[in-house]
Amino acid sequence: MLKLTPIILAVLYALAMYHFSVWRTKRELDGKSTELADPRLKALTDRLAKALDLERIRVHIYEIDPVNGLAAPDGRIFITRGFYRKYQNGDVTGEELASVIAHELGHVALGHTRRRMIDFSGQNALRTALAMILSRFLPGIGVWIANGLATLLAAGLSRGDEYEADAYAAALLHKAGIGIDAQKSLFTKLDALTQSRAGVMPAWLMSHPKTTERIAALDKLESRWSNATS
């Protein structure tokens, strides 16, 4: 029984972290967001909604400065105030912002948002269990090894989700008649758009695939579509 104690504790910790993370995320988003009211963007989201046979797509503005888009565990789509400001200033086009919304819709449709929350809890459970076990054999460095392994696992899962959401967004933008050129052009701007004042890339982007690899994946999709229709 004693040998199983670290695993049992890790599972209980994961469950507690999951419920706490869901509650904290919802509270944060509810308190710092309002529904987007922009006629130009609504015309584009209406085209996405029509392609999905939906009445409308609600998009919310999350009142923080970093440039980002996100999908909540409850399925809501958010664009940060910083991202929307880039659009207002002309640094990002409406079609490019629509590609972000389509990408986040992909995370929701493919179940990434809820799975990511579970993955986060699971990664913490794995980190806790590994740290407990490895510290017995490698005192002092067991915790560092456990953290490293959990981080590598999280990055791999995140990149896989991003590729899937990119492909979903590309298909949706194509069906909506918006096209994927804006999606690719936005990727070329991401590095410049997301640089902080200190020149440090946000942690969320570090877990994303490289820009060139994401564009190459979209080019392959386009090529397959062309071959299928020719």
Short mmCIF file of C-alpha atoms in Angstrom, two decimals:
data_model
loop_
_atom_site.label_atom_id
_atom_site.label_comp_id
_atom_site.label_asym_id
_atom_site.label_seq_id
_atom_site.Cartn_x
_atom_site.Cartn_y
_atom_site.Cartn_z
CA MET A 1 0.00 0.00 0.00
CA LEU A 2 2.83 2.39 0.87
CA LYS A 3 4.30 1.91 -2.61
CA LEU A 4 1.02 3.10 -4.15
CA THR A 5 0.69 6.13 -1.90
CA PRO A 6 2.54 8.56 -4.24
CA ILE A 7 0.33 7.53 -7.16
CA ILE A 8 -2.89 7.84 -5.13
CA LEU A 9 -1.83 11.26 -3.85
CA ALA A 10 -0.96 12.36 -7.39
CA VAL A 11 -4.38 11.30 -8.70
CA LEU A 12 -6.18 13.13 -5.90
CA TYR A 13 -4.03 16.17 -6.56
CA ALA A 14 -4.89 16.03 -10.28
CA LEU A 15 -8.62 15.93 -9.57
CA ALA A 16 -8.37 18.87 -7.20
CA MET A 17 -6.28 20.86 -9.69
CA TYR A 18 -8.74 20.16 -12.52
CA HIS A 19 -11.77 21.47 -10.64
CA PHE A 20 -9.85 24.44 -9.29
CA SER A 21 -8.49 25.32 -12.74
CA VAL A 22 -11.94 25.20 -14.35
CA TRP A 23 -13.40 27.40 -11.61
CA ARG A 24 -10.52 29.88 -11.69
CA THR A 25 -10.56 30.15 -15.51
CA LYS A 26 -14.30 30.77 -15.66
CA ARG A 27 -14.12 33.36 -12.89
CA GLU A 28 -11.26 35.19 -14.59
CA LEU A 29 -12.93 35.26 -18.00
CA ASP A 30 -16.35 36.24 -16.62
CA GLY A 31 -14.83 39.13 -14.72
CA LYS A 32 -12.62 40.50 -17.50
CA SER A 33 -14.55 40.07 -20.74
CA THR A 34 -17.40 41.53 -22.75
CA GLU A 35 -19.02 40.38 -25.98
CA LEU A 36 -17.38 41.75 -29.13
CA ALA A 37 -19.52 44.24 -31.04
CA ASP A 38 -17.77 45.04 -34.32
CA PRO A 39 -19.86 45.12 -37.54
CA ARG A 40 -16.94 44.28 -39.84
CA LEU A 41 -15.87 41.27 -37.77
CA LYS A 42 -19.47 40.17 -37.27
CA ALA A 43 -19.89 39.98 -41.05
CA LEU A 44 -16.93 37.60 -41.14
CA THR A 45 -18.02 35.51 -38.15
CA ASP A 46 -21.49 35.27 -39.72
CA ARG A 47 -19.85 33.65 -42.75
CA LEU A 48 -18.10 31.18 -40.45
CA ALA A 49 -21.38 30.51 -38.67
CA LYS A 50 -23.18 29.87 -41.96
CA ALA A 51 -20.48 27.39 -42.99
CA LEU A 52 -21.05 25.57 -39.70
CA ASP A 53 -24.86 25.78 -39.93
CA LEU A 54 -24.95 27.91 -36.79
CA GLU A 55 -27.15 30.93 -36.12
CA ARG A 56 -24.21 32.99 -34.89
CA ILE A 57 -20.77 32.79 -33.33
CA ARG A 58 -20.24 34.74 -30.15
CA VAL A 59 -16.79 36.23 -29.66
CA HIS A 60 -15.69 37.95 -26.46
CA ILE A 61 -12.98 40.50 -25.75
CA TYR A 62 -10.71 39.44 -22.89
CA GLU A 63 -9.38 42.60 -21.26
CA ILE A 64 -5.65 41.88 -21.22
CA ASP A 65 -2.86 43.36 -23.33
CA PRO A 66 -0.92 40.31 -24.62
CA VAL A 67 -1.83 39.31 -28.18
CA ASN A 68 -3.69 36.03 -28.04
CA GLY A 69 -6.86 34.14 -28.87
CA LEU A 70 -8.26 31.41 -26.68
CA ALA A 71 -11.13 29.00 -26.25
CA ALA A 72 -12.56 28.43 -22.78
CA PRO A 73 -13.45 24.97 -21.44
CA ASP A 74 -17.14 25.93 -21.76
CA GLY A 75 -16.71 26.56 -25.51
CA ARG A 76 -16.61 30.36 -25.52
CA ILE A 77 -14.20 32.09 -27.90
CA PHE A 78 -12.06 35.02 -26.76
CA ILE A 79 -9.80 37.56 -28.43
CA THR A 80 -7.61 39.63 -26.15
CA ARG A 81 -7.93 43.39 -26.08
CA GLY A 82 -4.32 43.56 -27.24
CA PHE A 83 -5.14 41.51 -30.35
CA TYR A 84 -8.25 43.54 -31.10
CA ARG A 85 -6.21 46.74 -30.74
CA LYS A 86 -3.80 45.44 -33.39
CA TYR A 87 -6.81 45.03 -35.68
CA GLN A 88 -8.06 48.55 -34.91
CA ASN A 89 -4.60 49.96 -35.66
CA GLY A 90 -4.44 48.16 -39.01
CA ASP A 91 -1.66 45.75 -38.02
CA VAL A 92 -4.05 42.82 -38.46
CA THR A 93 -6.83 42.52 -41.04
CA GLY A 94 -10.37 41.39 -40.33
CA GLU A 95 -9.75 38.20 -42.29
CA GLU A 96 -6.62 37.47 -40.25
CA LEU A 97 -8.55 37.93 -37.02
CA ALA A 98 -11.29 35.69 -38.42
CA SER A 99 -8.63 33.01 -38.94
CA VAL A 100 -7.80 33.23 -35.24
CA ILE A 101 -11.47 32.80 -34.35
CA ALA A 102 -11.69 29.82 -36.72
CA HIS A 103 -8.59 28.32 -35.08
CA GLU A 104 -10.13 28.63 -31.61
CA LEU A 105 -13.38 27.14 -32.91
CA GLY A 106 -11.24 24.20 -34.00
CA HIS A 107 -9.95 23.71 -30.45
CA VAL A 108 -13.55 23.60 -29.21
CA ALA A 109 -14.86 21.31 -31.97
CA LEU A 110 -11.96 18.88 -31.58
CA GLY A 111 -12.27 18.72 -27.80
CA HIS A 112 -8.90 20.33 -27.12
CA THR A 113 -10.14 22.87 -24.59
CA ARG A 114 -11.49 20.37 -22.09
CA ARG A 115 -8.68 17.91 -22.77
CA ARG A 116 -6.07 20.58 -22.18
CA MET A 117 -7.54 21.30 -18.78
CA ILE A 118 -7.43 17.59 -17.99
CA ASP A 119 -3.93 17.34 -19.47
CA PHE A 120 -2.82 20.20 -17.25
CA SER A 121 -4.09 18.36 -14.19
CA GLY A 122 -2.62 15.09 -15.43
CA GLN A 123 0.75 16.68 -16.07
CA ASN A 124 0.79 18.05 -12.54
CA ALA A 125 -0.12 14.60 -11.25
CA LEU A 126 2.66 13.04 -13.31
CA ARG A 127 5.10 15.67 -12.13
CA THR A 128 4.16 15.06 -8.48
CA ALA A 129 4.35 11.27 -8.72
CA LEU A 130 7.66 11.30 -10.63
CA ALA A 131 9.14 13.80 -8.20
CA MET A 132 8.17 11.62 -5.24
CA ILE A 133 9.57 8.47 -6.83
CA LEU A 134 12.72 9.89 -8.44
CA SER A 135 13.66 11.86 -5.34
CA ARG A 136 14.06 8.54 -3.50
CA PHE A 137 16.70 7.38 -5.97
CA LEU A 138 18.12 10.73 -7.10
CA PRO A 139 17.96 13.10 -4.14
CA GLY A 140 18.28 16.73 -5.15
CA ILE A 141 17.78 16.26 -8.90
CA GLY A 142 14.73 14.01 -9.01
CA VAL A 143 12.39 17.00 -8.94
CA TRP A 144 14.24 18.66 -11.84
CA ILE A 145 14.02 15.52 -13.96
CA ALA A 146 10.30 15.14 -13.20
CA ASN A 147 9.63 18.76 -14.18
CA GLY A 148 11.56 18.35 -17.41
CA LEU A 149 9.71 15.21 -18.47
CA ALA A 150 6.31 16.74 -17.70
CA THR A 151 7.21 19.90 -19.64
CA LEU A 152 8.27 17.90 -22.70
CA LEU A 153 5.01 15.96 -22.60
CA ALA A 154 2.95 19.15 -22.36
CA ALA A 155 4.77 20.78 -25.29
CA GLY A 156 4.25 17.74 -27.51
CA LEU A 157 0.53 17.59 -26.76
CA SER A 158 0.12 21.32 -27.35
CA ARG A 159 1.88 21.30 -30.73
CA GLY A 160 -0.25 18.40 -31.92
CA ASP A 161 -3.41 20.28 -30.96
CA GLU A 162 -2.22 23.41 -32.80
CA TYR A 163 -1.69 21.54 -36.07
CA GLU A 164 -5.16 19.98 -35.79
CA ALA A 165 -6.78 23.35 -35.04
CA ASP A 166 -4.90 24.93 -37.96
CA ALA A 167 -6.26 22.29 -40.33
CA TYR A 168 -9.80 22.72 -38.97
CA ALA A 169 -9.56 26.50 -39.38
CA ALA A 170 -8.23 26.16 -42.92
CA ALA A 171 -11.15 23.94 -43.95
CA LEU A 172 -13.66 26.26 -42.29
CA LEU A 173 -12.17 29.42 -43.85
CA HIS A 174 -12.16 27.70 -47.25
CA LYS A 175 -15.80 26.65 -46.89
CA ALA A 176 -16.80 30.14 -45.73
CA GLY A 177 -15.22 31.68 -48.83
CA ILE A 178 -12.67 33.63 -46.80
CA GLY A 179 -9.74 31.47 -47.86
CA ILE A 180 -6.58 30.57 -45.99
CA ASP A 181 -4.23 33.24 -47.34
CA ALA A 182 -5.09 35.42 -44.33
CA GLN A 183 -4.35 32.50 -42.02
CA LYS A 184 -0.88 32.12 -43.51
CA SER A 185 -0.19 35.84 -43.61
CA LEU A 186 -1.05 36.10 -39.91
CA PHE A 187 1.48 33.39 -39.11
CA THR A 188 4.19 35.52 -40.70
CA LYS A 189 3.24 38.38 -38.36
CA LEU A 190 3.02 36.38 -35.14
CA ASP A 191 6.61 36.85 -34.00
CA ALA A 192 6.40 40.63 -34.34
CA LEU A 193 2.89 40.85 -32.90
CA THR A 194 3.63 38.80 -29.79
CA GLN A 195 6.97 40.27 -28.77
CA SER A 196 6.76 41.93 -25.38
CA ARG A 197 8.50 45.19 -24.57
CA ALA A 198 11.39 43.22 -23.15
CA GLY A 199 11.66 41.23 -26.36
CA VAL A 200 10.59 37.97 -24.72
CA MET A 201 8.12 35.71 -26.49
CA PRO A 202 5.07 34.78 -24.37
CA ALA A 203 5.08 31.28 -22.91
CA TRP A 204 1.89 30.29 -24.78
CA LEU A 205 3.58 30.82 -28.13
CA MET A 206 6.66 28.82 -27.14
CA SER A 207 4.48 25.71 -27.00
CA HIS A 208 3.21 26.34 -30.54
CA PRO A 209 4.80 24.85 -33.67
CA LYS A 210 7.25 26.99 -35.63
CA THR A 211 5.64 29.48 -38.00
CA THR A 212 7.36 28.02 -41.07
CA GLU A 213 6.16 24.53 -40.15
CA ARG A 214 2.57 25.70 -39.70
CA ILE A 215 2.57 27.43 -43.09
CA ALA A 216 4.14 24.37 -44.72
CA ALA A 217 1.38 22.19 -43.25
CA LEU A 218 -1.25 24.51 -44.73
CA ASP A 219 0.49 24.43 -48.12
CA LYS A 220 0.27 20.64 -48.04
CA LEU A 221 -3.43 20.85 -47.27
CA GLU A 222 -4.00 23.19 -50.21
CA SER A 223 -2.03 20.88 -52.46
CA ARG A 224 -4.16 17.89 -51.44
CA TRP A 225 -7.35 19.87 -52.03
CA SER A 226 -6.13 20.91 -55.49
CA ASN A 227 -5.22 17.33 -56.44
CA ALA A 228 -8.57 16.06 -55.19
CA THR A 229 -10.50 18.51 -57.42
CA SER A 230 -8.29 18.20 -60.50
#
